[in-house]
PDB file of C-alpha atoms in Angstrom:
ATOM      1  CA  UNK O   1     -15.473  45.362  30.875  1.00  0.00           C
ATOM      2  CA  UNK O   2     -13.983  43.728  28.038  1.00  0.00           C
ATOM      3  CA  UNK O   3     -13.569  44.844  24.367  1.00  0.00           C
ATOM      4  CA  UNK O   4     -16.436  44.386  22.493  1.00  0.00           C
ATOM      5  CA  UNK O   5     -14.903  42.161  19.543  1.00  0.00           C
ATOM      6  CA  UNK O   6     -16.396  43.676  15.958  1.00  0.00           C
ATOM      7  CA  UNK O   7     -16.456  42.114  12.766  1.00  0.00           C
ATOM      8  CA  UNK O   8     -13.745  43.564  10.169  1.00  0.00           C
ATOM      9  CA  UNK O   9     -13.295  43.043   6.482  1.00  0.00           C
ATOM     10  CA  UNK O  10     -10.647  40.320   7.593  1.00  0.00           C
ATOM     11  CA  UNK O  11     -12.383  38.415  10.185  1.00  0.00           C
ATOM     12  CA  UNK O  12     -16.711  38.780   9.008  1.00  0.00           C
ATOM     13  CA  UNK O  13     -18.009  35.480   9.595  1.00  0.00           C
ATOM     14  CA  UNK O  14     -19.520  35.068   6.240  1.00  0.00           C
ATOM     15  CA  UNK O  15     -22.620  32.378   6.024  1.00  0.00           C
ATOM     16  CA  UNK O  16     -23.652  32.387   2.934  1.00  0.00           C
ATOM     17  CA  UNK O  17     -22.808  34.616  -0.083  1.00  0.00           C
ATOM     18  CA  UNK O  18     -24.030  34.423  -4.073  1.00  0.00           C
ATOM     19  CA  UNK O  19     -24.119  36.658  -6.312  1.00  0.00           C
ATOM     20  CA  UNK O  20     -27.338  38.277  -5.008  1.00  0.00           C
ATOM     21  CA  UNK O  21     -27.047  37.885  -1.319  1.00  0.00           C
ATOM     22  CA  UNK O  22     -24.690  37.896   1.450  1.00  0.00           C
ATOM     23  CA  UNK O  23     -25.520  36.256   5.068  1.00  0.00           C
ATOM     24  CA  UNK O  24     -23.021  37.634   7.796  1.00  0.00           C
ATOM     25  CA  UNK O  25     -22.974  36.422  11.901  1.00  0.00           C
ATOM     26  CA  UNK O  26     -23.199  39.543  13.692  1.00  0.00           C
ATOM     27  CA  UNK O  27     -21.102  40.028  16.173  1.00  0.00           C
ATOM     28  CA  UNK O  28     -21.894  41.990  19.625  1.00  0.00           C
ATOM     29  CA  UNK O  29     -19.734  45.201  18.873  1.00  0.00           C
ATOM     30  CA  UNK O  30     -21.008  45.361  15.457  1.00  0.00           C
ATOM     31  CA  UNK O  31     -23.778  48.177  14.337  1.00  0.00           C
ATOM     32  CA  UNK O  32     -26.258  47.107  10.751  1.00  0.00           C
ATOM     33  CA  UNK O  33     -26.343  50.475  10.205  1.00  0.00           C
ATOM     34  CA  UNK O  34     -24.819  54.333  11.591  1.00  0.00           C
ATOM     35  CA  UNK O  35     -25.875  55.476  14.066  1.00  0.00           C
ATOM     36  CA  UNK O  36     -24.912  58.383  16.195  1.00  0.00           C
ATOM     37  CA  UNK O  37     -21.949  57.055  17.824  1.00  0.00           C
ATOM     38  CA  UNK O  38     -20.000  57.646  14.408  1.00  0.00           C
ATOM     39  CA  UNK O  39     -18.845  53.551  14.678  1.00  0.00           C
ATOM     40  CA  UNK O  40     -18.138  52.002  10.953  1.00  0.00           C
ATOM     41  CA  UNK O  41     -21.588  50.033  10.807  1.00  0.00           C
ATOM     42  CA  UNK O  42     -21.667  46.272   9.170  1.00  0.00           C
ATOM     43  CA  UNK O  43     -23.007  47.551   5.978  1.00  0.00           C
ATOM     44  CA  UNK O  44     -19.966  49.618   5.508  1.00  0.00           C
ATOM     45  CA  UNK O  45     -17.357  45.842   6.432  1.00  0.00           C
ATOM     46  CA  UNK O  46     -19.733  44.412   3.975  1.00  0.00           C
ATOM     47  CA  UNK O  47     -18.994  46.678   1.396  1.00  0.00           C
ATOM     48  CA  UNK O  48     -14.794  46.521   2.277  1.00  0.00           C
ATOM     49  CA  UNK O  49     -15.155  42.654   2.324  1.00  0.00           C
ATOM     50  CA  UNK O  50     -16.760  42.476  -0.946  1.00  0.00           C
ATOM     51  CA  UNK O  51     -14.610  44.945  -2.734  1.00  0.00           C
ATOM     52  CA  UNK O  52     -11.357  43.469  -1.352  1.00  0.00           C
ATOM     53  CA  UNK O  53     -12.841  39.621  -1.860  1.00  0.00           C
ATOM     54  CA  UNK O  54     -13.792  40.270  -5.885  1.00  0.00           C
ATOM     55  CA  UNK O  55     -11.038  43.420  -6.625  1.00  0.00           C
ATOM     56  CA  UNK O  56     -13.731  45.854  -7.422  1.00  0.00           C
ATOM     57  CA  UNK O  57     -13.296  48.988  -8.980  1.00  0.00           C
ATOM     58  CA  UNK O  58     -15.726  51.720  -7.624  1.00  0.00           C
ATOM     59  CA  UNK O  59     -18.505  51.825  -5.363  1.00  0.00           C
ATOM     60  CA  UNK O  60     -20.443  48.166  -4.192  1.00  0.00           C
ATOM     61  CA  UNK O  61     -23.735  48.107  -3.951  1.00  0.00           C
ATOM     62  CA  UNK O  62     -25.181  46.385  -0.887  1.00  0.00           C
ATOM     63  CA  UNK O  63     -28.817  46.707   0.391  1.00  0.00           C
ATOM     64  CA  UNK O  64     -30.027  46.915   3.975  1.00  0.00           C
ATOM     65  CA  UNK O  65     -32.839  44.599   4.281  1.00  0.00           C
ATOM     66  CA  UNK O  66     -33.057  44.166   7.964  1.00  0.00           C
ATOM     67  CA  UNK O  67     -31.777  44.865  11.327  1.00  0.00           C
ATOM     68  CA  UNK O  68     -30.468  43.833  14.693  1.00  0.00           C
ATOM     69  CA  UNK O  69     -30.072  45.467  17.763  1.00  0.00           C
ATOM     70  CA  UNK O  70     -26.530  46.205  18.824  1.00  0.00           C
ATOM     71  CA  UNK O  71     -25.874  44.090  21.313  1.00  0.00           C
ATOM     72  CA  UNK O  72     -27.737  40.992  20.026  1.00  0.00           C
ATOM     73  CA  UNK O  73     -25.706  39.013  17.906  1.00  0.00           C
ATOM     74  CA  UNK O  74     -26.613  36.114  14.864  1.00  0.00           C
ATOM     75  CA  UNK O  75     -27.685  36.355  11.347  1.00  0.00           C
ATOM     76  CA  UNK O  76     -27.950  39.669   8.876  1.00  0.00           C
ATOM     77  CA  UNK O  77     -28.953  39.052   5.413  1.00  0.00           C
ATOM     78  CA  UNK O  78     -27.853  42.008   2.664  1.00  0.00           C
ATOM     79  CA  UNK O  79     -28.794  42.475  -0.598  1.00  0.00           C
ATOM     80  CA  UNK O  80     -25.586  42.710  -3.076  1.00  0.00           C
ATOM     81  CA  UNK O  81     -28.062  43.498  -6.292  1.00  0.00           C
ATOM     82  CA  UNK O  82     -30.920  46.235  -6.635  1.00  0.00           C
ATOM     83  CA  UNK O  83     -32.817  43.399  -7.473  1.00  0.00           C
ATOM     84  CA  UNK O  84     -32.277  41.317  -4.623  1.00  0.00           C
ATOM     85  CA  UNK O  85     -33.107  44.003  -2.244  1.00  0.00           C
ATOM     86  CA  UNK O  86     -36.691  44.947  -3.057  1.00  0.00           C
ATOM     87  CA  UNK O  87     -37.334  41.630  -2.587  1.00  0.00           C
ATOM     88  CA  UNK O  88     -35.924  40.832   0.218  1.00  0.00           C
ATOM     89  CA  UNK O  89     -37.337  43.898   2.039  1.00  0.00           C
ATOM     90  CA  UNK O  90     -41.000  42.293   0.829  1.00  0.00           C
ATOM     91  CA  UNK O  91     -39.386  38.978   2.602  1.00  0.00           C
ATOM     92  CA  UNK O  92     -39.341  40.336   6.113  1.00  0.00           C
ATOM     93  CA  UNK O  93     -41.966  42.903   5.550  1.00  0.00           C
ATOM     94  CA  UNK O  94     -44.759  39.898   5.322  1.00  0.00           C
ATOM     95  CA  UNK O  95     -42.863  37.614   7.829  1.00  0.00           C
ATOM     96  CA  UNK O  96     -42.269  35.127   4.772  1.00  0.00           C
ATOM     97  CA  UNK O  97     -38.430  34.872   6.523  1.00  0.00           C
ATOM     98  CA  UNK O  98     -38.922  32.294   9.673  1.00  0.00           C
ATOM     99  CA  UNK O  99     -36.803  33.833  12.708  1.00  0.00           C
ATOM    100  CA  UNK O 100     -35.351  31.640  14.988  1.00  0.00           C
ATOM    101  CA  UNK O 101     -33.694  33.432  18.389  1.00  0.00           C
ATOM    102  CA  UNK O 102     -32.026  31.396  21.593  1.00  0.00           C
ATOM    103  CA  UNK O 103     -32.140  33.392  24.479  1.00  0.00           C
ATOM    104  CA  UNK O 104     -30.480  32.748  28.302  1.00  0.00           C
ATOM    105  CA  UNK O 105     -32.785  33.966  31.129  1.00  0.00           C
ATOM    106  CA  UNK O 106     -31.962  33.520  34.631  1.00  0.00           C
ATOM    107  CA  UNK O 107     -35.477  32.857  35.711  1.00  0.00           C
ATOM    108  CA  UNK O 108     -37.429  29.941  34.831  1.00  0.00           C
ATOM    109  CA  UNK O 109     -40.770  30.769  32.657  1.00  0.00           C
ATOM    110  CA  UNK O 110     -43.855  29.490  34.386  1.00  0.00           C
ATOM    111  CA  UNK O 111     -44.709  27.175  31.068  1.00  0.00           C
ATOM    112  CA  UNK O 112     -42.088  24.970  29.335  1.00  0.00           C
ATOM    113  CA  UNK O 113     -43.488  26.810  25.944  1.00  0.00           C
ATOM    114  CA  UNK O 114     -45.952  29.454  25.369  1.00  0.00           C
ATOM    115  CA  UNK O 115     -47.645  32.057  23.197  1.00  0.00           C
ATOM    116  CA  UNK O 116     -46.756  35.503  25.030  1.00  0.00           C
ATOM    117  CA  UNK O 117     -49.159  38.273  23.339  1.00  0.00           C
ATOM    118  CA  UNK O 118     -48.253  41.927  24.793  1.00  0.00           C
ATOM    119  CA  UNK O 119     -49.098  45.403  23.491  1.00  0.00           C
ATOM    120  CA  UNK O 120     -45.816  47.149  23.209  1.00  0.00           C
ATOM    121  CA  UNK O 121     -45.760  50.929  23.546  1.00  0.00           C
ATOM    122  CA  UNK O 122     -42.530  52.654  22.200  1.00  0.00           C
ATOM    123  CA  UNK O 123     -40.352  55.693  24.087  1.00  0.00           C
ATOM    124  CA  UNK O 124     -38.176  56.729  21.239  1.00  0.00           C
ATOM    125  CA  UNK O 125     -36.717  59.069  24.256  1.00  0.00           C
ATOM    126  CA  UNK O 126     -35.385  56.099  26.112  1.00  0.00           C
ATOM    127  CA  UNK O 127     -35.016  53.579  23.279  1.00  0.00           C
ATOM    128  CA  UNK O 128     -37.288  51.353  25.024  1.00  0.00           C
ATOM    129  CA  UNK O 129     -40.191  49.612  24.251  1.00  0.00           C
ATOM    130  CA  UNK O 130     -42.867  48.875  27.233  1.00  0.00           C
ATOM    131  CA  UNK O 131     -45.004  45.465  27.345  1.00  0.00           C
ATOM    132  CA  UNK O 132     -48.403  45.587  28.186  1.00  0.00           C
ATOM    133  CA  UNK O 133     -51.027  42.982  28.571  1.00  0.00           C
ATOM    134  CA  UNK O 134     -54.006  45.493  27.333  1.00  0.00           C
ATOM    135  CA  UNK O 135     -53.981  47.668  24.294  1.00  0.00           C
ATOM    136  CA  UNK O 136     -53.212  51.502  25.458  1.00  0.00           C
ATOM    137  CA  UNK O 137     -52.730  54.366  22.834  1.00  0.00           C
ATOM    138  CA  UNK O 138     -50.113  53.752  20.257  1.00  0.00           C
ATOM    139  CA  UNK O 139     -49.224  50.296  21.074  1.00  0.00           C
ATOM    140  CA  UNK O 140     -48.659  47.829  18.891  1.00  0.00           C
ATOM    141  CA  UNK O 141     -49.724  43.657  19.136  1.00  0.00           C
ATOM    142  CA  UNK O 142     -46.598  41.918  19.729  1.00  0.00           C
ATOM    143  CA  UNK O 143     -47.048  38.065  19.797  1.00  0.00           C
ATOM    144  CA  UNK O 144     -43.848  35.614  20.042  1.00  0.00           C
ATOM    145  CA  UNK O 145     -43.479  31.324  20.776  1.00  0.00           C
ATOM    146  CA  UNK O 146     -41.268  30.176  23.398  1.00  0.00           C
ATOM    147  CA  UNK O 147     -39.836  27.494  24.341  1.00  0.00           C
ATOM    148  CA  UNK O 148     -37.411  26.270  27.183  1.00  0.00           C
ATOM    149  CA  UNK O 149     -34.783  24.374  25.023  1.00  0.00           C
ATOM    150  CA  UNK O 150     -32.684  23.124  28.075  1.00  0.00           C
ATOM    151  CA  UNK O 151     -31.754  23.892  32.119  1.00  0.00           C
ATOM    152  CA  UNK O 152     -27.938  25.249  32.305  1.00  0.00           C
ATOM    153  CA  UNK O 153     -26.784  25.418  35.977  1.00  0.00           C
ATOM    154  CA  UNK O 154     -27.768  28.467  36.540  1.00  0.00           C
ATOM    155  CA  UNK O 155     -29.799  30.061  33.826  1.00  0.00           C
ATOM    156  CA  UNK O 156     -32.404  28.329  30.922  1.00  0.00           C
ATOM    157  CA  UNK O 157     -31.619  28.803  27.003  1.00  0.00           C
ATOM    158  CA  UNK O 158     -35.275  29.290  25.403  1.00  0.00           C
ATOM    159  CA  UNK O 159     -35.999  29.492  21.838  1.00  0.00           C
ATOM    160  CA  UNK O 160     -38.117  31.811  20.238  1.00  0.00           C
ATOM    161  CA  UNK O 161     -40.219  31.839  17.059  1.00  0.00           C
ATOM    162  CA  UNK O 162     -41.386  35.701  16.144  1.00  0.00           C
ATOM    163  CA  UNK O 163     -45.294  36.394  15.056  1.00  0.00           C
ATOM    164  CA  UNK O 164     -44.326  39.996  14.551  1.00  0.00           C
ATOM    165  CA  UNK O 165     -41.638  42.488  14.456  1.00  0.00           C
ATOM    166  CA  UNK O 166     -41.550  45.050  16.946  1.00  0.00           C
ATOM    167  CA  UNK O 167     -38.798  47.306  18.436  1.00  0.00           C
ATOM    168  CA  UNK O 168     -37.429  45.150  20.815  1.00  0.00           C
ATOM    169  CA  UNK O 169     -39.879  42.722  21.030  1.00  0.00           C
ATOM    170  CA  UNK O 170     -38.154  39.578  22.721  1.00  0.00           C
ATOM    171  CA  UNK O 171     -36.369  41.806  25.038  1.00  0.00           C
ATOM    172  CA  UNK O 172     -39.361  43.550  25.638  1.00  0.00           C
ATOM    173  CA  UNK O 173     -41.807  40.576  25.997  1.00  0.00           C
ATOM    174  CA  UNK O 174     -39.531  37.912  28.373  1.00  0.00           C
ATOM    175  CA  UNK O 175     -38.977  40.860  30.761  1.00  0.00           C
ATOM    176  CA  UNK O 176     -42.567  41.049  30.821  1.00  0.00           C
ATOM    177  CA  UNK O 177     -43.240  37.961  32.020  1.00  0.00           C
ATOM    178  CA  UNK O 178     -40.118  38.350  34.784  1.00  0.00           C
ATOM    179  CA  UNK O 179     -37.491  36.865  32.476  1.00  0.00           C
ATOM    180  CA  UNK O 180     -34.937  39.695  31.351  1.00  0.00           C
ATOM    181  CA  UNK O 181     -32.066  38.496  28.849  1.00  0.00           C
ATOM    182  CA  UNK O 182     -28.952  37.509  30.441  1.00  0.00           C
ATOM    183  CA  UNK O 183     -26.877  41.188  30.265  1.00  0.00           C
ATOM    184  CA  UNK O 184     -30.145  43.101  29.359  1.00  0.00           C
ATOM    185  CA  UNK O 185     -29.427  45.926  31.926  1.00  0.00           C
ATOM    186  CA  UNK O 186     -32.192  48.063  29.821  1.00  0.00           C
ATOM    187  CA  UNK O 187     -34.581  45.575  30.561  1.00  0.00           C
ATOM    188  CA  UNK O 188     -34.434  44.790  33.943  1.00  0.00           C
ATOM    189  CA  UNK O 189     -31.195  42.148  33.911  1.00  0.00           C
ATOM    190  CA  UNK O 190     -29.034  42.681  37.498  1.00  0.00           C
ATOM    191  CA  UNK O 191     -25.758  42.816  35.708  1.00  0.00           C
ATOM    192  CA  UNK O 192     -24.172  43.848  32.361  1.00  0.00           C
ATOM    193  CA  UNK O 193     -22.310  41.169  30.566  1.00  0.00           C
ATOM    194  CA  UNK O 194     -18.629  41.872  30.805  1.00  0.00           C
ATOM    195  CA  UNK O 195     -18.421  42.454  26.489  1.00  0.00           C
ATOM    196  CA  UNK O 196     -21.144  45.095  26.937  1.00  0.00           C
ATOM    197  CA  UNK O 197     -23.588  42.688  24.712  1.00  0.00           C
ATOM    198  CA  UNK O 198     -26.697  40.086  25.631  1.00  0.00           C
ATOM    199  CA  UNK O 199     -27.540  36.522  25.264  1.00  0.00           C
ATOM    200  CA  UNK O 200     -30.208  37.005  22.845  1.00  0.00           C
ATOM    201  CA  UNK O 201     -28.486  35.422  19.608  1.00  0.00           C
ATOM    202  CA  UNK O 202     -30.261  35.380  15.996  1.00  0.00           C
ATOM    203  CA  UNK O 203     -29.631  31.313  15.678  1.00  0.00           C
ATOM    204  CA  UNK O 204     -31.709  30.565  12.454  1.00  0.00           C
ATOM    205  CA  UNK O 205     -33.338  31.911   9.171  1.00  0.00           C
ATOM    206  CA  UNK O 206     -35.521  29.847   6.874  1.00  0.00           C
ATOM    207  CA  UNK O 207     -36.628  31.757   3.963  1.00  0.00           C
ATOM    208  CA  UNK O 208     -37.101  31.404  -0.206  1.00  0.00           C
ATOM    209  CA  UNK O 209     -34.074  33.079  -1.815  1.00  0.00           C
ATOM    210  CA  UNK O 210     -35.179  35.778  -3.483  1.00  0.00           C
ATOM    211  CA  UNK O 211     -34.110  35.385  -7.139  1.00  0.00           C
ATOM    212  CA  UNK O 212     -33.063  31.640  -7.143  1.00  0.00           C
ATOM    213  CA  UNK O 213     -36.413  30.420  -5.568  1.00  0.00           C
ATOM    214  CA  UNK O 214     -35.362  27.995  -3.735  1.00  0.00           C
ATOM    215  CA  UNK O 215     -35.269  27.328   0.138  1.00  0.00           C
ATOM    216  CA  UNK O 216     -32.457  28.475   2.067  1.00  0.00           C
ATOM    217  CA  UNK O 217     -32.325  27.752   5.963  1.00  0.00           C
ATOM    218  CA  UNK O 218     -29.001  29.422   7.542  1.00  0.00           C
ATOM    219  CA  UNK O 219     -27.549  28.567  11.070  1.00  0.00           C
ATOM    220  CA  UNK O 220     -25.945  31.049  13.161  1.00  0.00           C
ATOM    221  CA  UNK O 221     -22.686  29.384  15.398  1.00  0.00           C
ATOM    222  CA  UNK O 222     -23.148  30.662  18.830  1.00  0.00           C
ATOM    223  CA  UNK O 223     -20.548  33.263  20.545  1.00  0.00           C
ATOM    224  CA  UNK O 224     -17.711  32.125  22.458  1.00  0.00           C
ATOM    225  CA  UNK O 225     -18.366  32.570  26.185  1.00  0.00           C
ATOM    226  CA  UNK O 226     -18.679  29.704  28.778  1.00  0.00           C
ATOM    227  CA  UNK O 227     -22.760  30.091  28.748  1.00  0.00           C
ATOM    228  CA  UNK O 228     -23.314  29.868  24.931  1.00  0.00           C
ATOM    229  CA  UNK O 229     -20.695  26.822  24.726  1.00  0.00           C
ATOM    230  CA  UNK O 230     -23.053  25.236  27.622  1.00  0.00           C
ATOM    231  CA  UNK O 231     -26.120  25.640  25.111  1.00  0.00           C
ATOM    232  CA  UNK O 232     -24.599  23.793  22.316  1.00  0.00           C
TER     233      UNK O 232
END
């Protein structure tokens, strides 16, 4: 398997950046925030970036607004103000944020686009969330749009427009219907990808800024591997 390549305060792929708000491109090996495998998270790079960038003295602030899963990779907003973040955190809270996601399946979906609707039923235990097409007890409504952006030689590149934010929703949903994420071993995917990651990539955010007012939509560049470089 090859090294998962992480961002560093030297190489983040910075999107956007003002004074209130920074955008970063996530890469596979990178985690938003700690977690239990003691690995510096994103928010920490952040932080090095920005104090090394602007010579700061002391501590930087920089809010956590959202997150992605580990191996999926695209855009991260953070808040660099205490009165960006608030803000921001009402943002994605009310799905005022549009989400854009490409995904590579291997198997075709039976309909070029869809609605998928799914109850999804969470095993902390496993770190896995369970689709199912009736409510059970403690599910929650997960509802995304898909659709099949274009036919690589061996796999399809969809795009995907969130209705809701669930743990693991897109993973959780396309496996559902028999269409597991390139790499998504957790969800039912034959094979790991060799960097450890999957093809589910965070490819676009539309959203109001959250102290300017105005519109901002951000673009994510794909990952470099042969498949993503077919998509583009």
């Amino acid at each position: 398997m090859q090294k998962k390549e992480v961002s560093t305060p030297q190489n983040l792929q910075v999107l956007y950046e003002d004074n209130h708000i920074i955008v970063i491109n996530k890469r596979v090996g990178d985690i938003v925030q700690g977690d239990k495998t003691g690995d510096a998270p994103l928010s920490d790079i952040v932080k090095a970036y920005i104090k090394e960038k602007y010579n700061k003295p002391g501590n930087v602030y920089l809010g956590v607004a959202h997150r992605l899963d580990r191996p999926t990779t695209g855009i991260v907003v953070f808040a660099k103000t205490s009165k960006a973040l608030p803000r921001l955190n009402k943002l994605f809270a009310e799905k005022d944020a549009k989400k854009t996601y490409w995904a590579v399946v291997k198997q075709q979906p039976k309909k070029n686009n869809d609605t998928l609707v799914h109850y999804l039923k969470r095993n902390t235990k496993q770190n896995k969330s369970y689709a199912n097409i009736k409510e059970v007890p403690d599910s929650k409504k997960a509802i995304l749009d898909y659709t099949i952006l274009k036919k690589l030689d061996n796999y399809y590149l969809l795009e995907i427009n969130l209705q809701t934010g669930r743990h693991h929703q897109i993973r959780s949903q396309l496996s559902g219907i028999g269409c597991p994420i390139k790499g998504d071993l957790k969800y039912g995917f034959n094979r790991s990808n060799t960097d450890g990651g999957i093809h589910l990539h965070a490819r676009k955010l539309s959203f109001i800024h959250p102290v300017k007012k105005e519109p901002l939509e951000i673009t994510a560049p794909l990952p470099k591997d042969p498949i993503w470089d077919a998509c583009s």
